[in-house]
């Protein structure tokens, strides 16, 4: 099979970057590992210990880091209520228990936050999954008794906003971390957040969201953080985000500097993504701020990236947990979640190990190592190809995922160049076979008169770099 893809610079937009959330994996001893920081946030080849042996991995160069602001505590006399289903790894320690500040809390996440910065990450966002337990209606940071009920006590709406602003100010002044954005909600419209959930969570009605957004803008400004934007509302699905955005008051929408949304709605034809972009408009940026699934090969992930860029025109793309069990991570995580919840004091360091590397680690490398922050995203003429241009380097990057039969693709670059430029090529096979390629350099491909022709084998992700464009 063969087809043609016309690369068009009209309507190009700026790419913010690739990222990951910290949260559960960094809440364990993995948060102290330099090798993971190098692999995830650096661009050099990293030596990572997996299952007791060292392997070499290409650094992903993730530049966006989302830090999870915690809601739990284990100080003496705490009246916090724990869900019977939650495990310690999914409980993040808060800095304020209602009586005193504890800035030594959450050491593992903060450790990885600093390591990510030192490895090259430059864009930081703080997000809240639940208000601190003592601000909730039932004292349980997993949610209200019923999932459709708000769990932030009405009287603490302003205190919640001030808590977020205080931590952001502390991070800037004492941690050397400047959060460029804060997100006060996580999937707020879901009714899944209830007292028996296996993680932190909180339902927010629309009115509660509007009130917190207004309080948060005021609190950030009062803390000297006028340059920190508010992201909202981090809904689970694209159509949830459409509904929330359209129902927010105009005043609340003006206070939102970026719309965040998760990619848990397949939306194979891109209709929901297109509706969200149309609802938000072109002036407000959108990030896909959380993506995960349990398929280790990376094919579904690559297709989702392509749709987010083509239809949503996302300026940033973030994976949920890079180290997770059951093939949900880029790296396979091994955790002892059978350990009972701690009582009567703070727990020790939680154990976490890296058991192996999923193919989707290398698939993400095909994108993140080549499409870098500040590049311009162009129209590619096809859903499964992402095109980006670096004006300063005169470089064009094309990344194509092919989940079907072998095909020959001609890329029409004549709107950018009519020269005969060689294309450097890398490929990852999403199949698991003895000779499968993992971010492997392939022979260069030649273009003639601005036409670049490349053969894509089935179940592959291919990256092409063309200079002199």
Short mmCIF file of C-alpha atoms in Angstrom, two decimals:
data_model
loop_
_atom_site.label_atom_id
_atom_site.label_comp_id
_atom_site.label_asym_id
_atom_site.label_seq_id
_atom_site.Cartn_x
_atom_site.Cartn_y
_atom_site.Cartn_z
CA UNK A 1 0.00 0.00 0.00
CA UNK A 2 1.10 3.58 -0.59
CA UNK A 3 -0.12 7.04 0.30
CA UNK A 4 0.97 10.66 0.37
CA UNK A 5 1.14 13.10 3.25
CA UNK A 6 1.42 16.83 2.59
CA UNK A 7 3.31 18.73 5.29
CA UNK A 8 1.69 22.16 5.73
CA UNK A 9 3.10 24.92 7.99
CA UNK A 10 -0.13 26.96 7.99
CA UNK A 11 -1.67 27.18 11.47
CA UNK A 12 1.46 25.88 13.21
CA UNK A 13 1.60 26.12 17.01
CA UNK A 14 4.35 25.92 19.65
CA UNK A 15 5.08 22.64 21.44
CA UNK A 16 5.52 22.84 25.24
CA UNK A 17 6.91 19.35 25.68
CA UNK A 18 6.56 15.83 27.04
CA UNK A 19 6.16 14.88 30.66
CA UNK A 20 5.11 12.60 33.46
CA UNK A 21 3.40 12.72 36.83
CA UNK A 22 5.30 11.80 39.98
CA UNK A 23 2.70 10.60 42.52
CA UNK A 24 2.74 6.92 43.42
CA UNK A 25 6.00 5.68 41.90
CA UNK A 26 8.03 8.60 43.24
CA UNK A 27 6.33 8.20 46.64
CA UNK A 28 8.43 5.04 47.10
CA UNK A 29 12.19 4.55 47.29
CA UNK A 30 12.27 4.99 43.50
CA UNK A 31 12.03 8.72 44.15
CA UNK A 32 15.68 8.68 45.32
CA UNK A 33 17.12 6.97 42.23
CA UNK A 34 19.45 9.00 40.03
CA UNK A 35 19.38 6.41 37.25
CA UNK A 36 15.62 6.81 36.79
CA UNK A 37 15.91 10.59 36.77
CA UNK A 38 18.59 10.35 34.08
CA UNK A 39 16.54 7.98 31.93
CA UNK A 40 13.26 9.84 32.19
CA UNK A 41 14.39 13.48 32.19
CA UNK A 42 17.81 13.47 30.52
CA UNK A 43 18.73 12.99 26.87
CA UNK A 44 22.00 11.10 27.30
CA UNK A 45 22.20 7.31 27.34
CA UNK A 46 21.33 6.18 30.87
CA UNK A 47 22.36 3.06 32.74
CA UNK A 48 19.33 1.81 34.68
CA UNK A 49 19.22 -1.03 37.17
CA UNK A 50 16.38 -3.47 36.45
CA UNK A 51 15.98 -6.80 38.24
CA UNK A 52 19.48 -6.54 39.65
CA UNK A 53 21.32 -5.83 36.38
CA UNK A 54 22.25 -2.65 34.53
CA UNK A 55 20.89 -1.91 31.07
CA UNK A 56 21.37 1.05 28.77
CA UNK A 57 18.37 3.14 27.75
CA UNK A 58 18.06 6.25 25.60
CA UNK A 59 17.12 9.20 27.79
CA UNK A 60 13.55 10.33 27.09
CA UNK A 61 14.20 14.02 27.78
CA UNK A 62 10.84 14.59 29.44
CA UNK A 63 10.73 18.28 30.37
CA UNK A 64 7.28 18.52 32.05
CA UNK A 65 6.94 17.29 35.65
CA UNK A 66 3.58 17.14 37.42
CA UNK A 67 3.92 17.07 41.21
CA UNK A 68 1.11 15.54 43.30
CA UNK A 69 0.19 17.70 46.31
CA UNK A 70 -0.73 15.27 49.08
CA UNK A 71 -3.80 14.95 51.29
CA UNK A 72 -2.82 12.38 53.95
CA UNK A 73 -1.06 12.53 57.31
CA UNK A 74 0.23 10.18 60.04
CA UNK A 75 0.94 12.64 62.84
CA UNK A 76 0.01 11.64 66.37
CA UNK A 77 -3.66 11.90 67.19
CA UNK A 78 -4.72 12.27 63.55
CA UNK A 79 -8.43 11.78 62.94
CA UNK A 80 -7.92 11.01 59.25
CA UNK A 81 -10.21 8.27 57.95
CA UNK A 82 -8.61 5.71 55.60
CA UNK A 83 -10.40 3.84 52.85
CA UNK A 84 -10.20 0.09 53.51
CA UNK A 85 -9.02 -0.39 49.91
CA UNK A 86 -6.13 2.08 49.81
CA UNK A 87 -2.45 1.10 49.93
CA UNK A 88 0.28 3.27 51.40
CA UNK A 89 1.95 3.86 48.02
CA UNK A 90 -1.15 5.74 46.86
CA UNK A 91 -1.30 8.00 49.91
CA UNK A 92 0.67 11.24 49.56
CA UNK A 93 1.65 13.08 52.73
CA UNK A 94 0.32 16.63 53.23
CA UNK A 95 2.37 19.57 54.48
CA UNK A 96 -0.32 20.91 56.81
CA UNK A 97 -2.48 18.82 59.14
CA UNK A 98 -4.76 21.65 60.26
CA UNK A 99 -2.55 22.63 63.18
CA UNK A 100 1.08 22.78 62.05
CA UNK A 101 3.21 22.86 58.92
CA UNK A 102 5.63 20.01 58.27
CA UNK A 103 7.95 20.96 55.41
CA UNK A 104 9.89 17.70 55.73
CA UNK A 105 6.84 15.77 54.54
CA UNK A 106 6.71 13.86 51.23
CA UNK A 107 10.51 13.41 50.96
CA UNK A 108 10.56 10.89 48.09
CA UNK A 109 8.43 12.91 45.67
CA UNK A 110 10.39 16.06 46.49
CA UNK A 111 13.62 14.15 45.91
CA UNK A 112 12.59 13.15 42.38
CA UNK A 113 11.27 16.65 41.71
CA UNK A 114 14.76 18.05 42.32
CA UNK A 115 16.47 15.24 40.42
CA UNK A 116 14.20 15.83 37.42
CA UNK A 117 15.13 19.53 37.44
CA UNK A 118 18.83 18.74 37.66
CA UNK A 119 18.52 16.22 34.79
CA UNK A 120 16.97 18.82 32.48
CA UNK A 121 13.23 19.19 33.21
CA UNK A 122 12.19 22.83 33.04
CA UNK A 123 8.37 22.97 33.27
CA UNK A 124 6.67 22.14 36.57
CA UNK A 125 3.02 21.84 37.53
CA UNK A 126 1.54 21.09 40.94
CA UNK A 127 -1.80 19.27 41.00
CA UNK A 128 -4.15 18.25 43.79
CA UNK A 129 -6.08 14.97 43.78
CA UNK A 130 -7.87 15.73 47.06
CA UNK A 131 -7.83 18.57 49.58
CA UNK A 132 -6.01 17.69 52.82
CA UNK A 133 -8.06 15.19 54.81
CA UNK A 134 -9.02 17.72 57.49
CA UNK A 135 -10.68 19.98 54.91
CA UNK A 136 -12.94 17.17 53.71
CA UNK A 137 -16.51 16.56 54.84
CA UNK A 138 -15.81 13.08 56.22
CA UNK A 139 -12.08 13.25 56.99
CA UNK A 140 -11.38 10.76 54.18
CA UNK A 141 -9.13 11.91 51.29
CA UNK A 142 -10.43 9.09 49.07
CA UNK A 143 -13.80 10.81 48.68
CA UNK A 144 -17.21 11.47 50.21
CA UNK A 145 -19.56 8.74 51.39
CA UNK A 146 -21.32 8.93 48.01
CA UNK A 147 -19.42 9.60 44.79
CA UNK A 148 -21.73 12.37 43.57
CA UNK A 149 -21.15 14.42 46.73
CA UNK A 150 -18.54 17.17 47.10
CA UNK A 151 -15.97 16.27 49.73
CA UNK A 152 -14.36 19.69 50.20
CA UNK A 153 -16.08 21.33 53.17
CA UNK A 154 -17.70 24.57 51.97
CA UNK A 155 -16.05 26.61 54.72
CA UNK A 156 -12.57 25.49 53.57
CA UNK A 157 -12.76 26.58 49.91
CA UNK A 158 -10.56 29.62 50.54
CA UNK A 159 -8.27 27.71 52.93
CA UNK A 160 -7.75 25.04 50.26
CA UNK A 161 -6.74 27.69 47.73
CA UNK A 162 -4.38 29.34 50.23
CA UNK A 163 -2.83 25.96 51.03
CA UNK A 164 -2.00 25.39 47.34
CA UNK A 165 -0.54 28.89 47.01
CA UNK A 166 1.54 28.52 50.18
CA UNK A 167 3.16 25.30 48.92
CA UNK A 168 3.84 26.86 45.51
CA UNK A 169 5.51 29.83 47.21
CA UNK A 170 7.60 27.53 49.43
CA UNK A 171 8.69 25.53 46.39
CA UNK A 172 9.84 28.68 44.63
CA UNK A 173 11.64 30.22 47.60
CA UNK A 174 13.15 27.15 49.29
CA UNK A 175 13.13 24.17 46.91
CA UNK A 176 14.38 25.90 43.76
CA UNK A 177 11.25 24.75 41.91
CA UNK A 178 9.11 27.31 40.12
CA UNK A 179 5.68 25.90 39.37
CA UNK A 180 4.47 27.58 36.21
CA UNK A 181 0.96 26.24 36.80
CA UNK A 182 -1.23 24.72 39.50
CA UNK A 183 -4.22 22.41 39.02
CA UNK A 184 -6.70 22.26 41.96
CA UNK A 185 -8.83 19.36 40.65
CA UNK A 186 -8.34 15.84 39.34
CA UNK A 187 -11.22 14.32 37.38
CA UNK A 188 -13.67 16.36 39.49
CA UNK A 189 -16.85 15.36 37.61
CA UNK A 190 -16.39 11.62 38.17
CA UNK A 191 -18.61 9.93 40.72
CA UNK A 192 -15.93 7.29 41.29
CA UNK A 193 -14.34 9.16 44.20
CA UNK A 194 -15.88 7.80 47.37
CA UNK A 195 -14.84 6.67 50.84
CA UNK A 196 -14.09 3.11 49.68
CA UNK A 197 -11.84 3.99 46.73
CA UNK A 198 -8.29 2.63 46.43
CA UNK A 199 -6.65 6.05 45.98
CA UNK A 200 -7.07 9.71 46.88
CA UNK A 201 -9.85 11.57 45.07
CA UNK A 202 -12.51 14.24 45.38
CA UNK A 203 -15.70 15.10 43.51
CA UNK A 204 -16.35 18.80 42.84
CA UNK A 205 -19.63 20.16 41.54
CA UNK A 206 -19.43 22.97 39.02
CA UNK A 207 -20.19 25.65 41.60
CA UNK A 208 -17.45 24.35 43.88
CA UNK A 209 -14.97 24.41 41.01
CA UNK A 210 -15.82 28.00 40.17
CA UNK A 211 -15.45 29.07 43.81
CA UNK A 212 -12.06 27.37 44.21
CA UNK A 213 -10.77 28.83 40.92
CA UNK A 214 -11.66 32.35 42.08
CA UNK A 215 -10.13 31.80 45.53
CA UNK A 216 -6.99 30.29 44.02
CA UNK A 217 -6.34 33.18 41.66
CA UNK A 218 -6.64 35.60 44.57
CA UNK A 219 -4.40 33.49 46.81
CA UNK A 220 -1.68 33.11 44.15
CA UNK A 221 -1.65 36.86 43.54
CA UNK A 222 -1.44 37.59 47.27
CA UNK A 223 1.53 35.21 47.58
CA UNK A 224 3.40 37.04 44.80
CA UNK A 225 2.68 34.30 42.28
CA UNK A 226 0.88 36.33 39.66
CA UNK A 227 2.84 34.58 36.92
CA UNK A 228 1.54 31.13 37.95
CA UNK A 229 -1.41 30.14 35.81
CA UNK A 230 -4.36 27.99 36.84
CA UNK A 231 -5.00 24.82 34.85
CA UNK A 232 -8.46 23.24 34.95
CA UNK A 233 -10.28 21.01 35.19
CA UNK A 234 -8.26 17.85 34.45
CA UNK A 235 -11.34 15.84 33.52
CA UNK A 236 -11.08 12.10 32.85
CA UNK A 237 -12.59 12.22 29.35
CA UNK A 238 -12.67 14.76 26.52
CA UNK A 239 -16.46 15.10 26.55
CA UNK A 240 -16.45 15.62 30.33
CA UNK A 241 -14.02 18.47 29.70
CA UNK A 242 -16.28 19.93 27.00
CA UNK A 243 -19.25 19.85 29.37
CA UNK A 244 -17.33 21.41 32.26
CA UNK A 245 -15.79 24.16 30.14
CA UNK A 246 -19.07 25.16 28.53
CA UNK A 247 -20.85 25.31 31.89
CA UNK A 248 -18.20 27.31 33.76
CA UNK A 249 -19.07 30.99 34.07
CA UNK A 250 -17.29 33.36 31.74
CA UNK A 251 -15.54 34.85 34.77
CA UNK A 252 -14.15 31.47 35.83
CA UNK A 253 -13.01 30.67 32.28
CA UNK A 254 -11.08 33.94 32.16
CA UNK A 255 -9.09 32.82 35.21
CA UNK A 256 -8.07 29.51 33.61
CA UNK A 257 -4.78 29.83 31.76
CA UNK A 258 -4.76 26.32 30.30
CA UNK A 259 -7.21 23.44 29.98
CA UNK A 260 -5.89 20.06 31.15
CA UNK A 261 -7.60 16.83 30.14
CA UNK A 262 -6.89 13.11 30.50
CA UNK A 263 -6.84 10.66 27.60
CA UNK A 264 -9.01 7.84 28.95
CA UNK A 265 -11.61 8.22 26.20
CA UNK A 266 -10.45 6.27 23.10
CA UNK A 267 -12.07 8.69 20.61
CA UNK A 268 -10.61 6.83 17.63
CA UNK A 269 -12.04 9.23 15.05
CA UNK A 270 -11.05 12.34 17.00
CA UNK A 271 -14.56 13.78 17.31
CA UNK A 272 -14.47 14.37 21.06
CA UNK A 273 -11.01 15.91 20.86
CA UNK A 274 -12.18 18.21 18.07
CA UNK A 275 -15.24 19.28 20.10
CA UNK A 276 -13.02 20.17 23.06
CA UNK A 277 -10.66 22.23 20.92
CA UNK A 278 -13.61 24.03 19.33
CA UNK A 279 -15.22 24.68 22.73
CA UNK A 280 -12.03 26.06 24.28
CA UNK A 281 -10.93 28.02 21.21
CA UNK A 282 -7.47 28.45 19.75
CA UNK A 283 -6.33 31.11 22.22
CA UNK A 284 -6.33 28.83 25.29
CA UNK A 285 -3.68 26.08 25.30
CA UNK A 286 -4.57 22.47 26.10
CA UNK A 287 -2.41 19.75 27.63
CA UNK A 288 -3.13 16.05 27.59
CA UNK A 289 -2.11 15.76 31.22
CA UNK A 290 -2.54 12.05 31.99
CA UNK A 291 -2.35 8.98 29.77
CA UNK A 292 -2.07 5.31 30.71
CA UNK A 293 -3.19 1.84 29.65
CA UNK A 294 -2.06 -1.71 30.24
CA UNK A 295 -0.66 -2.47 26.79
CA UNK A 296 3.13 -2.85 26.85
CA UNK A 297 3.81 -2.57 23.10
CA UNK A 298 3.21 1.19 22.76
CA UNK A 299 1.03 0.99 19.66
CA UNK A 300 -2.10 2.31 21.41
CA UNK A 301 -0.02 5.04 23.02
CA UNK A 302 1.45 6.18 19.70
CA UNK A 303 -2.00 6.32 18.12
CA UNK A 304 -3.29 8.35 21.08
CA UNK A 305 -0.39 10.80 20.78
CA UNK A 306 -1.14 11.28 17.10
CA UNK A 307 -4.83 11.97 17.75
CA UNK A 308 -4.09 14.36 20.62
CA UNK A 309 -1.85 16.42 18.38
CA UNK A 310 -3.98 16.29 15.22
CA UNK A 311 -7.46 16.85 16.69
CA UNK A 312 -6.89 18.35 20.15
CA UNK A 313 -3.88 20.41 19.05
CA UNK A 314 -2.39 19.62 22.45
CA UNK A 315 0.68 21.66 23.37
CA UNK A 316 1.89 19.12 25.93
CA UNK A 317 1.60 15.36 26.43
CA UNK A 318 2.02 13.68 29.83
CA UNK A 319 2.07 10.02 30.85
CA UNK A 320 0.60 9.05 34.22
CA UNK A 321 3.06 6.64 35.90
CA UNK A 322 6.31 5.86 34.04
CA UNK A 323 7.10 3.04 36.50
CA UNK A 324 4.02 0.89 37.18
CA UNK A 325 2.90 -2.72 37.43
CA UNK A 326 0.73 -4.78 35.06
CA UNK A 327 2.24 -3.12 31.95
CA UNK A 328 0.74 0.28 32.80
CA UNK A 329 4.17 1.91 32.91
CA UNK A 330 6.96 2.61 30.46
CA UNK A 331 9.04 0.62 32.92
CA UNK A 332 7.67 -2.33 34.87
CA UNK A 333 7.30 -1.44 38.54
CA UNK A 334 7.33 -3.97 41.37
CA UNK A 335 5.72 -2.81 44.63
CA UNK A 336 4.77 -4.50 47.89
CA UNK A 337 1.15 -3.31 48.06
CA UNK A 338 0.21 -6.15 50.42
CA UNK A 339 1.72 -4.24 53.34
CA UNK A 340 -1.08 -3.17 55.74
CA UNK A 341 -1.80 0.54 56.13
CA UNK A 342 0.43 2.09 58.82
CA UNK A 343 -1.10 3.12 62.15
CA UNK A 344 0.25 5.14 65.02
CA UNK A 345 2.98 6.99 63.14
CA UNK A 346 4.69 7.75 59.88
CA UNK A 347 5.81 4.74 57.80
CA UNK A 348 9.33 4.12 56.63
CA UNK A 349 10.51 4.21 53.04
CA UNK A 350 8.25 2.21 50.77
CA UNK A 351 9.92 -0.41 48.61
CA UNK A 352 9.87 -0.09 44.84
CA UNK A 353 11.87 -1.88 42.14
CA UNK A 354 12.15 -1.73 38.36
CA UNK A 355 11.53 -5.15 36.88
CA UNK A 356 11.98 -4.50 33.18
CA UNK A 357 11.40 -2.21 30.19
CA UNK A 358 8.19 -2.17 28.18
CA UNK A 359 8.39 -1.53 24.44
CA UNK A 360 6.36 1.66 24.89
CA UNK A 361 9.39 3.23 26.61
CA UNK A 362 11.19 3.07 23.25
CA UNK A 363 8.05 4.17 21.39
CA UNK A 364 7.88 7.33 23.48
CA UNK A 365 11.59 7.91 22.77
CA UNK A 366 10.71 8.10 19.06
CA UNK A 367 8.68 11.22 19.86
CA UNK A 368 10.22 12.83 22.92
CA UNK A 369 13.88 12.71 21.84
CA UNK A 370 13.17 14.43 18.52
CA UNK A 371 10.13 16.71 18.94
CA UNK A 372 11.53 19.12 21.48
CA UNK A 373 10.02 22.03 23.44
CA UNK A 374 9.73 25.22 21.40
CA UNK A 375 9.39 23.44 18.07
CA UNK A 376 6.40 24.22 15.85
CA UNK A 377 3.78 21.53 15.27
CA UNK A 378 2.74 21.45 11.60
CA UNK A 379 -0.18 19.83 9.80
CA UNK A 380 0.94 16.43 8.54
CA UNK A 381 -1.91 15.51 6.23
CA UNK A 382 -2.57 12.25 8.09
CA UNK A 383 -3.76 11.24 11.56
CA UNK A 384 -0.89 8.83 12.18
CA UNK A 385 1.96 11.24 11.39
CA UNK A 386 3.17 14.01 13.70
CA UNK A 387 5.22 16.77 12.01
CA UNK A 388 7.35 19.32 13.86
CA UNK A 389 9.79 22.00 12.73
CA UNK A 390 12.71 23.63 14.52
CA UNK A 391 13.18 27.03 12.79
CA UNK A 392 16.51 27.79 14.49
CA UNK A 393 18.07 24.47 13.43
CA UNK A 394 16.24 24.28 10.10
CA UNK A 395 15.13 20.76 11.01
CA UNK A 396 11.92 18.91 10.21
CA UNK A 397 10.85 15.89 12.30
CA UNK A 398 8.24 13.37 11.17
CA UNK A 399 7.01 10.53 13.39
CA UNK A 400 4.68 7.94 11.84
CA UNK A 401 2.93 5.03 13.55
CA UNK A 402 1.81 2.16 11.33
CA UNK A 403 -0.44 -0.36 13.01
CA UNK A 404 -1.60 -1.93 9.73
CA UNK A 405 -0.03 -3.57 6.72
CA UNK A 406 3.33 -2.61 5.25
CA UNK A 407 3.00 0.63 3.30
CA UNK A 408 5.07 3.11 1.32
CA UNK A 409 4.52 6.74 2.29
CA UNK A 410 5.59 9.80 0.31
CA UNK A 411 5.93 12.96 2.39
CA UNK A 412 5.39 16.12 0.36
CA UNK A 413 7.75 18.72 1.85
CA UNK A 414 7.56 21.19 -1.02
CA UNK A 415 5.92 23.90 1.08
CA UNK A 416 9.13 23.87 3.15
CA UNK A 417 11.89 22.74 0.77
CA UNK A 418 12.46 21.48 -2.74
CA UNK A 419 15.97 20.29 -2.03
CA UNK A 420 17.41 16.77 -2.00
CA UNK A 421 17.82 16.24 1.73
CA UNK A 422 18.73 12.97 3.41
CA UNK A 423 16.51 11.90 6.30
CA UNK A 424 17.96 10.21 9.37
CA UNK A 425 15.69 7.34 10.42
CA UNK A 426 14.95 5.53 13.70
CA UNK A 427 12.43 2.72 14.16
CA UNK A 428 10.79 0.72 16.95
CA UNK A 429 8.88 -2.50 16.30
CA UNK A 430 5.84 -2.74 18.55
CA UNK A 431 5.80 -6.52 18.22
CA UNK A 432 7.68 -8.74 20.66
CA UNK A 433 10.09 -10.87 18.63
CA UNK A 434 13.77 -11.90 18.94
CA UNK A 435 14.88 -9.52 16.19
CA UNK A 436 12.53 -6.68 17.12
CA UNK A 437 14.11 -3.23 16.86
CA UNK A 438 13.98 -0.85 19.82
CA UNK A 439 14.72 2.78 18.95
CA UNK A 440 17.15 1.51 16.31
CA UNK A 441 19.00 3.71 13.83
CA UNK A 442 18.21 2.72 10.24
CA UNK A 443 19.83 3.70 6.91
CA UNK A 444 19.09 7.24 5.75
CA UNK A 445 16.21 7.87 3.36
CA UNK A 446 16.64 10.30 0.45
CA UNK A 447 14.27 12.99 -0.74
CA UNK A 448 14.17 14.38 -4.24
CA UNK A 449 12.58 17.69 -5.17
CA UNK A 450 10.95 17.98 -1.75
CA UNK A 451 9.43 14.48 -1.84
CA UNK A 452 10.55 11.99 0.81
CA UNK A 453 9.53 8.35 0.33
CA UNK A 454 9.80 5.85 3.22
CA UNK A 455 8.68 2.23 3.57
CA UNK A 456 6.94 1.52 6.90
CA UNK A 457 6.75 -2.08 8.02
CA UNK A 458 3.62 -3.16 9.90
CA UNK A 459 3.45 -2.45 13.66
CA UNK A 460 6.21 0.13 13.70
CA UNK A 461 6.86 3.67 14.86
CA UNK A 462 9.35 5.52 12.64
CA UNK A 463 11.06 8.86 13.22
CA UNK A 464 12.63 10.86 10.39
CA UNK A 465 14.80 13.97 10.77
CA UNK A 466 15.46 16.20 7.77
CA UNK A 467 17.93 19.10 7.99
CA UNK A 468 18.16 22.12 5.73
CA UNK A 469 14.41 22.77 5.87
#
